[in-house]
Short mmCIF file of C-alpha atoms and ligand atoms in Angstrom, two decimals:
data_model
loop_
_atom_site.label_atom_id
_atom_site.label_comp_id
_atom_site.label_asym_id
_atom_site.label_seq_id
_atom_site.Cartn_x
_atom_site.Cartn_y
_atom_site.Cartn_z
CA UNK A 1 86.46 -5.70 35.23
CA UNK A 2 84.36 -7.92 37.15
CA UNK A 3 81.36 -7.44 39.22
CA UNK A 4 83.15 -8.47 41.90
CA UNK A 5 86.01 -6.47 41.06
CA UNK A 6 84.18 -3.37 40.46
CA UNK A 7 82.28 -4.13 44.58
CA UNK A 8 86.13 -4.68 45.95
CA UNK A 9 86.71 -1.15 44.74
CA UNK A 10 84.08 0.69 45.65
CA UNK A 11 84.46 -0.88 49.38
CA UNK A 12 87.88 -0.30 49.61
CA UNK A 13 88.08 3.02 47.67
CA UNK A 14 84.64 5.11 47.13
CA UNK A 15 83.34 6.94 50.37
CA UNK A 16 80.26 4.54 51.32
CA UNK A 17 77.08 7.02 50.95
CA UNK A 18 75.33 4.78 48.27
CA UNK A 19 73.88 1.39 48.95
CA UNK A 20 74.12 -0.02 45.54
CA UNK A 21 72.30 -2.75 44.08
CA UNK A 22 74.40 -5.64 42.91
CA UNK A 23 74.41 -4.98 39.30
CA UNK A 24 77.02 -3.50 36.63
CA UNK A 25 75.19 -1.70 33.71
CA UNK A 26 76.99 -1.00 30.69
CA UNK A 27 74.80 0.21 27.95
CA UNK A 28 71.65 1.95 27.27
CA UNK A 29 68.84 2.27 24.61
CA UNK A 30 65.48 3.47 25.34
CA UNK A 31 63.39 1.91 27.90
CA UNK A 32 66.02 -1.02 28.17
CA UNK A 33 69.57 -1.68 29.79
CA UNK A 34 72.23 -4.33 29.43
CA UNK A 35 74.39 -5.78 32.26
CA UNK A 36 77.68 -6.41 31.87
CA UNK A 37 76.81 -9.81 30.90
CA UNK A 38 74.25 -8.82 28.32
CA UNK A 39 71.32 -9.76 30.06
CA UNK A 40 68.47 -6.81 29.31
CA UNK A 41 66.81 -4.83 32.06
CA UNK A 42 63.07 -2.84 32.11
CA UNK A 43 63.96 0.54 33.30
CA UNK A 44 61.22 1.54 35.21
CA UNK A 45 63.77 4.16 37.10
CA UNK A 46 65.37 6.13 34.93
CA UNK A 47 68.27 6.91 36.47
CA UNK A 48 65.85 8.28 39.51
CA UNK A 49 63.86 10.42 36.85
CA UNK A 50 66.67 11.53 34.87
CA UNK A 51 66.14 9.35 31.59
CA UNK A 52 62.81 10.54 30.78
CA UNK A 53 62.98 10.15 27.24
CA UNK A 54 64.71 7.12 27.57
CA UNK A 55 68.35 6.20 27.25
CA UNK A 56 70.30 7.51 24.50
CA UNK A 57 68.07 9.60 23.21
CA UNK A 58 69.12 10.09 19.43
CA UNK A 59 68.05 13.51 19.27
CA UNK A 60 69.86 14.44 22.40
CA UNK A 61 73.09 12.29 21.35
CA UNK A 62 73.63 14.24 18.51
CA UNK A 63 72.93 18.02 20.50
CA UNK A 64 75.40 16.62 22.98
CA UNK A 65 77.79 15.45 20.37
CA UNK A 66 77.56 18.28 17.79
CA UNK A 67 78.03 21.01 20.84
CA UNK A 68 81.08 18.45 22.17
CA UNK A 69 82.72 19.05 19.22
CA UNK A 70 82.31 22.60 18.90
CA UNK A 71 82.79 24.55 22.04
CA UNK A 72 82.37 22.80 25.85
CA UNK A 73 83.29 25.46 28.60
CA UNK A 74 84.30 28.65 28.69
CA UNK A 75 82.59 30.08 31.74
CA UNK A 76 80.04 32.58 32.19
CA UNK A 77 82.72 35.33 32.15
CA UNK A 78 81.51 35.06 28.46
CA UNK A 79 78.06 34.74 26.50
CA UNK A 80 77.05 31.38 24.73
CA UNK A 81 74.34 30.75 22.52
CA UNK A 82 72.59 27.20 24.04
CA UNK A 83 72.37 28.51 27.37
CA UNK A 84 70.88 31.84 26.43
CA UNK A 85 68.26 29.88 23.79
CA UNK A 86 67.35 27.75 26.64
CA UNK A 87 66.53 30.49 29.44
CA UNK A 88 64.24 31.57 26.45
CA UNK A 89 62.78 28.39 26.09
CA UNK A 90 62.05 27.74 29.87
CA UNK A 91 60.94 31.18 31.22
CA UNK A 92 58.46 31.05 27.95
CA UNK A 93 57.36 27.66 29.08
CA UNK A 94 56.65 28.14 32.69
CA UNK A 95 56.78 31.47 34.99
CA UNK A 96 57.61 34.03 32.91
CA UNK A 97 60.93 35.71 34.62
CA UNK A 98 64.52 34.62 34.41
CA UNK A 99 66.46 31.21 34.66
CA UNK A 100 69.81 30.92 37.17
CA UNK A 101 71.49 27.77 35.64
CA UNK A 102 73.93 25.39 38.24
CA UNK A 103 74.42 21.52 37.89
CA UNK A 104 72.34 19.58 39.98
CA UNK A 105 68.78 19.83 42.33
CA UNK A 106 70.05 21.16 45.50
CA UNK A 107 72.19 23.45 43.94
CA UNK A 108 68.94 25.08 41.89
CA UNK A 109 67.28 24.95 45.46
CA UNK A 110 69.92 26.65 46.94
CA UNK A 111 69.82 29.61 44.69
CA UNK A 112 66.28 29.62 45.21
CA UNK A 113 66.53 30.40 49.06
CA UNK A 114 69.54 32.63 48.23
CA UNK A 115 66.64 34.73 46.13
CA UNK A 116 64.31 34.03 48.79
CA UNK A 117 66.12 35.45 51.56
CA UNK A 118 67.67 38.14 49.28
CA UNK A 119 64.36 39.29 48.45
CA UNK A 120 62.85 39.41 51.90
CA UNK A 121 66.48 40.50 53.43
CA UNK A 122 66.20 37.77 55.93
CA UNK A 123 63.13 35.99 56.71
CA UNK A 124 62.94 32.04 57.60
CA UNK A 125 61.74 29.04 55.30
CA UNK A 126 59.05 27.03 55.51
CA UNK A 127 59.17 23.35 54.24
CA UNK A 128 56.98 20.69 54.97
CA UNK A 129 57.63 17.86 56.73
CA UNK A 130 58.83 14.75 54.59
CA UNK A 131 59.98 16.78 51.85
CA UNK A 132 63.33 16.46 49.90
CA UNK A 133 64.98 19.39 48.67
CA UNK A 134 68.69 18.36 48.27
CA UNK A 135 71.99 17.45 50.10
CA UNK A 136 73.77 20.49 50.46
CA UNK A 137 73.50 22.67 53.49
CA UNK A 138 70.30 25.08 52.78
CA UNK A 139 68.92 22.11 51.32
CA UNK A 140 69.33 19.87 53.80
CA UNK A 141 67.71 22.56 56.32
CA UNK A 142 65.06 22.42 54.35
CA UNK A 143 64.72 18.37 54.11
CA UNK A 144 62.35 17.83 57.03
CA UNK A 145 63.66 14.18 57.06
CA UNK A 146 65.30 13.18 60.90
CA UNK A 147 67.65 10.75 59.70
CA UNK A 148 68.90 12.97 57.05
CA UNK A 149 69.85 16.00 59.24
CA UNK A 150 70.48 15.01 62.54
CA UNK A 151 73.76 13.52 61.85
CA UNK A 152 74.97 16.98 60.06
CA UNK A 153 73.72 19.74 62.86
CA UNK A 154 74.03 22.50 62.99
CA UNK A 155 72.11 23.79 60.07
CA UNK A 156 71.29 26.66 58.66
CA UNK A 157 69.25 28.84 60.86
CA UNK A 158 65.51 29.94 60.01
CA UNK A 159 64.24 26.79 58.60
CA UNK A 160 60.66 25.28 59.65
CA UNK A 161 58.91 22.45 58.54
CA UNK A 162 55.62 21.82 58.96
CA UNK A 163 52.82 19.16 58.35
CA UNK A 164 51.70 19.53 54.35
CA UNK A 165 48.36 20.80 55.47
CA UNK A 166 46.54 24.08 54.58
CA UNK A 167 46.36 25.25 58.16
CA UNK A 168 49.46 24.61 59.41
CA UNK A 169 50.74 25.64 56.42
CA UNK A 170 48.63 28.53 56.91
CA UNK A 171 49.54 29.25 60.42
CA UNK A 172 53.51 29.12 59.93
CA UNK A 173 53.58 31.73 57.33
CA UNK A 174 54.05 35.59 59.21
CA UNK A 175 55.64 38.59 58.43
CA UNK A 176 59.30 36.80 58.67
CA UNK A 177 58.45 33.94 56.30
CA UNK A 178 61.15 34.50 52.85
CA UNK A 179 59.88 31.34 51.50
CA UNK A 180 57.49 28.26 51.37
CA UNK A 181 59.70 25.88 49.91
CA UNK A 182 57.56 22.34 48.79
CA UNK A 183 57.51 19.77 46.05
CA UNK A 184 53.83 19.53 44.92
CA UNK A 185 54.36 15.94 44.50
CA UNK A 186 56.83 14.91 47.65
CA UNK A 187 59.00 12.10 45.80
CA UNK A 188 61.81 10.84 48.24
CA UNK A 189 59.50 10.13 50.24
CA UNK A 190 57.45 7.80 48.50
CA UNK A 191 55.17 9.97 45.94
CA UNK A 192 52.58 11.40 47.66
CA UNK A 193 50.85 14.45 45.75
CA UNK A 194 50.02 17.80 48.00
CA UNK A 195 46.57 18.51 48.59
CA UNK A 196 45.41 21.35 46.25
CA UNK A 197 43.90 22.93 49.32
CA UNK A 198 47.54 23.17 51.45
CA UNK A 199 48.99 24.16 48.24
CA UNK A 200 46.18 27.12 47.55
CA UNK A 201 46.90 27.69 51.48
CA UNK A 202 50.75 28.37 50.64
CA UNK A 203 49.63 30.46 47.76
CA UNK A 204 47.61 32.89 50.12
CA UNK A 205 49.55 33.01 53.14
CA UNK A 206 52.54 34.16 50.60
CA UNK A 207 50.78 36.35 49.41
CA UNK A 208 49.51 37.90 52.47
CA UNK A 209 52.87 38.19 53.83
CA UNK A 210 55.26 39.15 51.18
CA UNK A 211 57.07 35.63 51.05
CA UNK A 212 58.20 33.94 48.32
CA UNK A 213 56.08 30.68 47.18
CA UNK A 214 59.27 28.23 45.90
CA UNK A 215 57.98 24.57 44.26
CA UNK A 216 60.62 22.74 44.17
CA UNK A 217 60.35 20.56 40.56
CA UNK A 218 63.74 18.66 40.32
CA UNK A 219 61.32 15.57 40.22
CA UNK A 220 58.07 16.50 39.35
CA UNK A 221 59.32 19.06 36.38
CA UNK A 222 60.01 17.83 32.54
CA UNK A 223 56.68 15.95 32.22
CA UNK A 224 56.99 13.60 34.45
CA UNK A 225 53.74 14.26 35.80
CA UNK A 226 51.81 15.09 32.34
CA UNK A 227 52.01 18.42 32.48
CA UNK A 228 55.17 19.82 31.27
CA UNK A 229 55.26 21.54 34.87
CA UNK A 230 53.37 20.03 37.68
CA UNK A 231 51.96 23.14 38.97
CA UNK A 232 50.33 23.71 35.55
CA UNK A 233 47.78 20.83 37.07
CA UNK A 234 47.41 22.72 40.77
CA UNK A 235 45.65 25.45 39.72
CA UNK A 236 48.27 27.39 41.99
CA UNK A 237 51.64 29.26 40.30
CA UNK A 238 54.38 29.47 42.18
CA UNK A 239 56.46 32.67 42.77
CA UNK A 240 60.17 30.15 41.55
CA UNK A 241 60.25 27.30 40.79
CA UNK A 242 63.45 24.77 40.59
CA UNK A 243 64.08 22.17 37.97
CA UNK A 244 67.31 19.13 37.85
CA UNK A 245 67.09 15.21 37.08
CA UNK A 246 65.38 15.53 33.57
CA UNK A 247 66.32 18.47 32.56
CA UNK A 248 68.96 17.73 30.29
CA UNK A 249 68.12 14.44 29.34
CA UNK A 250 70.74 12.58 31.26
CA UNK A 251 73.33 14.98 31.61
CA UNK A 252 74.00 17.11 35.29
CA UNK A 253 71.69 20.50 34.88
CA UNK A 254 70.03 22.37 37.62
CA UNK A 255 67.55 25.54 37.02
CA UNK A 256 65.94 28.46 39.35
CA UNK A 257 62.94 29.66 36.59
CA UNK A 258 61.56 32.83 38.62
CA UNK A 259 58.69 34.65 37.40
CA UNK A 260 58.53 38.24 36.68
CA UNK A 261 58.14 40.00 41.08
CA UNK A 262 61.21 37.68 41.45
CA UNK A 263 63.22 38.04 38.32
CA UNK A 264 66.02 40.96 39.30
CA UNK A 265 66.02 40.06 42.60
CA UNK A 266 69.99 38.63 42.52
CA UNK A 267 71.80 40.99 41.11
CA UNK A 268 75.94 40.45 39.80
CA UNK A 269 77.90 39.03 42.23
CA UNK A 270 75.15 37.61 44.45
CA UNK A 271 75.48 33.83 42.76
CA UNK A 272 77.04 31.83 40.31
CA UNK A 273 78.46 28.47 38.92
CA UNK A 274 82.03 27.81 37.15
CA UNK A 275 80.13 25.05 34.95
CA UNK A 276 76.38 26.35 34.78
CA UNK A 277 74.61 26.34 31.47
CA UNK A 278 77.84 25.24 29.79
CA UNK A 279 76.97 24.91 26.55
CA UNK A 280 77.02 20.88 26.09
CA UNK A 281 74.34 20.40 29.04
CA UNK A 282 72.29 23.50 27.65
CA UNK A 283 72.20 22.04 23.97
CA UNK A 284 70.97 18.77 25.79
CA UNK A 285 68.65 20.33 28.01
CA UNK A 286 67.46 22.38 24.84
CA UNK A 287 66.70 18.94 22.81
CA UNK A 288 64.78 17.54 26.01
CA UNK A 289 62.89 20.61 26.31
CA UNK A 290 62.12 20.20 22.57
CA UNK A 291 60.77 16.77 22.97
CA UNK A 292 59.17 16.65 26.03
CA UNK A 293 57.05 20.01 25.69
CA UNK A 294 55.30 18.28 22.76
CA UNK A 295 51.32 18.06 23.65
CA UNK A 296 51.06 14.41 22.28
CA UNK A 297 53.77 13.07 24.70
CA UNK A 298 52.21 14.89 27.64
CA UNK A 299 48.90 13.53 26.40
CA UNK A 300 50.37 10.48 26.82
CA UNK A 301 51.92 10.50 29.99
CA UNK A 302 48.76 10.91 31.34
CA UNK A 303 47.14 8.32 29.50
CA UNK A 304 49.78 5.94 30.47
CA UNK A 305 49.87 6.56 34.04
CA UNK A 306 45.98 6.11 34.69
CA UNK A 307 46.61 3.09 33.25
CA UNK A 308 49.96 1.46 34.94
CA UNK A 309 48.32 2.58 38.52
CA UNK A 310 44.72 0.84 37.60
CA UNK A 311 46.81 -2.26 36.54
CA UNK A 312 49.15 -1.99 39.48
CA UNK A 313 46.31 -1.47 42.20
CA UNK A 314 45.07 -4.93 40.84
CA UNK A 315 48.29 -7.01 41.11
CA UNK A 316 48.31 -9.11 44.64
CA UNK A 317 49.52 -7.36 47.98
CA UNK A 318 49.64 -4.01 46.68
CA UNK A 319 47.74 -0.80 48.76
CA UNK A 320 47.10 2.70 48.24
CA UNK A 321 48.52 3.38 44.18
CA UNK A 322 49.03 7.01 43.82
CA UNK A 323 50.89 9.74 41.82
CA UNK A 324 50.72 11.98 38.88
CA UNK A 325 51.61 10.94 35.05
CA UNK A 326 54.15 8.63 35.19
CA UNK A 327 55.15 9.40 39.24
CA UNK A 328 54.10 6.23 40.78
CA UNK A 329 54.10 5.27 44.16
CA UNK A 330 52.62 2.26 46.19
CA UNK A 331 52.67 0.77 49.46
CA UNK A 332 53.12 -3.31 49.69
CA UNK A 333 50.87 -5.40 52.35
CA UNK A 334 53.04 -6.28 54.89
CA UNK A 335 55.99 -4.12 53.32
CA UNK A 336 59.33 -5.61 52.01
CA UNK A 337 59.30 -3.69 49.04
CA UNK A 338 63.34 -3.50 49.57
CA UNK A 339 63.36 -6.89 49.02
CA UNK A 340 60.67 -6.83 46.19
CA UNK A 341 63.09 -4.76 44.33
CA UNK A 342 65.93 -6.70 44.64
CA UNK A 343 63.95 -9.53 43.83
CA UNK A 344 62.44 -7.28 40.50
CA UNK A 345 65.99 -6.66 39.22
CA UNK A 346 68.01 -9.99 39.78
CA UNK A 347 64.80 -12.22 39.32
CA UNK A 348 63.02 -10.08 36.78
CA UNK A 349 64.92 -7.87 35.10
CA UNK A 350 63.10 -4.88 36.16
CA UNK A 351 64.51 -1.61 37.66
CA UNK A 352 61.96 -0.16 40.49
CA UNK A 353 62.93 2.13 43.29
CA UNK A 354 62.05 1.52 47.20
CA UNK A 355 61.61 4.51 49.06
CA UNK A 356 61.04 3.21 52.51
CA UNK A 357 60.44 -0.26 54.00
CA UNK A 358 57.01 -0.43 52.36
CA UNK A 359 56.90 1.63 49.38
CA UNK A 360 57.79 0.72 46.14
CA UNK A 361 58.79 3.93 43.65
CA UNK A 362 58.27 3.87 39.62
CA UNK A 363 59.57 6.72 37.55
CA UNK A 364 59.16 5.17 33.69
CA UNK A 365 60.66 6.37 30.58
CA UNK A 366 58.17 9.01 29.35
CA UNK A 367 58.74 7.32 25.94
CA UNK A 368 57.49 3.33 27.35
CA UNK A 369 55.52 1.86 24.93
CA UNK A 370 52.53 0.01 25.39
CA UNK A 371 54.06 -3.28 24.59
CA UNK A 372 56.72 -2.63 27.11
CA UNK A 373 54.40 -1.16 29.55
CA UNK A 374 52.49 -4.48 29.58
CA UNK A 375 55.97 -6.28 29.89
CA UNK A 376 56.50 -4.36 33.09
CA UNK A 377 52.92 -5.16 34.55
CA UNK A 378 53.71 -9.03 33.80
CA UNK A 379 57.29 -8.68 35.57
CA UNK A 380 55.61 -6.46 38.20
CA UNK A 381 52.79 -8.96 38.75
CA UNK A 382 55.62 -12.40 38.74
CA UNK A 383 57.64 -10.94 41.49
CA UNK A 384 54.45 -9.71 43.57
CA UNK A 385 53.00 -13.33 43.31
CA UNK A 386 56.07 -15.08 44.22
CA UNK A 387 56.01 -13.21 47.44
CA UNK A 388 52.97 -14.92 48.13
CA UNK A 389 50.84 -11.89 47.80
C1 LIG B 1 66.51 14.59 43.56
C2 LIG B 1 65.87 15.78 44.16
C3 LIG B 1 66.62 16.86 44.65
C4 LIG B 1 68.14 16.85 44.69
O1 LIG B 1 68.69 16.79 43.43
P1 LIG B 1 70.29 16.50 43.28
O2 LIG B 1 70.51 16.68 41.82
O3 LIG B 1 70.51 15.10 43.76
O4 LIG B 1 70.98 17.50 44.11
C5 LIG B 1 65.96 17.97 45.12
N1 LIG B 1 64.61 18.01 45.14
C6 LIG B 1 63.85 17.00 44.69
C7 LIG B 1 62.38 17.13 44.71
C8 LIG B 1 64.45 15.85 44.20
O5 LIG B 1 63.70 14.82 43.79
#
């Protein structure tokens, strides 16, 4: 089918939500994808942080395959082994306390305010302003974002958002506060990492007042940020935490990780998911896990990052670099990064993100190599000074 085939269809046939870039991708292998007429694209996306290991990864084509083959779904009526192996795996890894396993980021941040609110019996949640948390309903109440709620009121009653600073972080959290609900790195919304001091702030007001302190790491979770966990570089540990996009390596996977206070909080019958943890996504998720928590790729990530945003901050009409890892963010002089994009991928052959009118978005393969990494800086740097800087 044609590109312009596939565009007919999806006007005529696929409810509009997405604005999709005019490009058919058909195959994928590491840091690289083809097009449908073989030419081969940078990914500097990943899927929106999905593909952290790049695409394809052997090691988690044959976990999917090998668990394909032998058992995909039976429900959670029943036990399976991958699921249970990789509740192990993450609760050793991060808080401590139990794993709730659905399909996608909101849904993980939706059992996380179920907990929440169970926990507290009642109680409102605090967000900050700007943040993402999901689509769904409890998410969306908690996606301080105008444009994103408005059109769906009424939501769900006892949300708050609030500026990400320590005292009005501070000064929202009483006695009826279930949850602070943040991403320490706010990605939607153009990558811009939470002061230590508002996120110490939500630490201390939680604790003060009995709430639960939620960070939501659908984004910033699976080593995107250098750390296997973000908060693991905050010096703050949150009470839950959620986890999606990378987490199984390409495949749909959502987690609530709680630590121990919260672990036996929802008890049977309070939550669950027909497909969670199934035991294809868990054996994928398992293999991710596996390669990502290794302390020479997080090394890296690190090493990488400091050096794409020092390269980046240097290439013409470019402002204010930021992020963690390999979360990048930065702001173009006199904006059009929506066009820079477009430009990027039909020009260049480069996959970037634009989160707003000015602000361009790079989530990179954890796996880029240097050679490519300099390929993306020269591709980066060609569409930057064609736009006459
Ligand atoms: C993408 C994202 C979500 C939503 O994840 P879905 O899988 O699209 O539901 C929630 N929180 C953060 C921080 C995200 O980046």
């Amino acid at each position: 089918m044609s590109l312009a085939e596939l565009r007919r269809l999806d006007a005529e046939r696929v409810i509009g939500t997405y604005a999709r870039l005019p490009v058919e991708f058909v195959r994928g292998e590491g840091s690289w994808v083809w097009d449908d007429e073989g030419n081969r694209y940078l990914d500097l996306l990943c899927g929106i942080g999905v593909t952290s290991l790049g695409h394809c990864h052997p090691r988690i084509v044959a976990a999917v395959c090998e668990q394909a083959g032998r058992l995909m779904h039976v429900s959670n009526l029943f036990h399976t082994e991958p699921a249970m192996r990789l509740a192990e795996r993450l609760s050793t890894s991060s808080l401590g306390g139990k794993v709730f396993f659905c399909n996608s980021g909101a849904e993980a941040n939706e059992a996380a305010l179920k907990l929440a609110r169970r926990a507290k019996r009642g109680g409102d949640v605090v967000s900050v302003a700007g943040g993402f948390h999901g689509r769904t309903f409890g998410a969306l109440s908690a996606t301080a974002q105008e444009s994103k709620q408005a059109p769906f009121a009424p939501l769900v009653p006892g949300f708050r958002a609030v500026a990400p600073s320590a005292e009005a972080i501070a000064a929202a959290v009483d006695d009826g506060t279930a949850a602070v609900l943040l991403e320490p790195v706010l990605g939607e919304s153009g990558v811009h990492p939470l002061a230590a001091d508002a996120l110490i702030a939500a630490r201390e007001a939680c604790d003060r007042h009995g709430a639960a302190l939620i960070f939501d790491e659908v984004q910033t979770g699976m080593g995107r940020t250098g750390s296997l966990w973000a908060y693991e570089q905050t010096g703050v540990v949150p009470d839950a935490m959620t986890s999606a996009k990378a987490l199984a390596g390409g495949l749909p996977m959502g987690a609530l990780i709680t630590g121990e206070r919260l672990a036996d909080v929802l008890q049977p019958g309070d939550h669950g998911s027909t497909f969670g943890g199934g035991p294809v996504v868990a054996a994928a998720a398992l293999a991710a896990l596996e390669e990502t928590a290794s302390p020479d790729l997080l090394a890296r990530v690190r090493e990488l990052g400091e050096r794409l945003r020092a390269e980046i901050a240097a290439l013409p009409g470019v402002m204010r670099v930021r992020g963690r890892g390999l979360m990048i963010g930065f702001d173009l002089d006199g904006g059009g990064a929506p066009e820079l994009v477009l430009a990027l991928l039909t020009e260049h052959r480069l996959i970037a993100n634009a989160t707003g009118p000015e602000t361009v978005r790079l989530l990179p393969p954890l796996t880029l190599s240097d050679d490519e990494a300099g390929e993306a800086l020269e591709r980066l740097g060609a569409a930057l000074g064609a736009r006459g800087g």
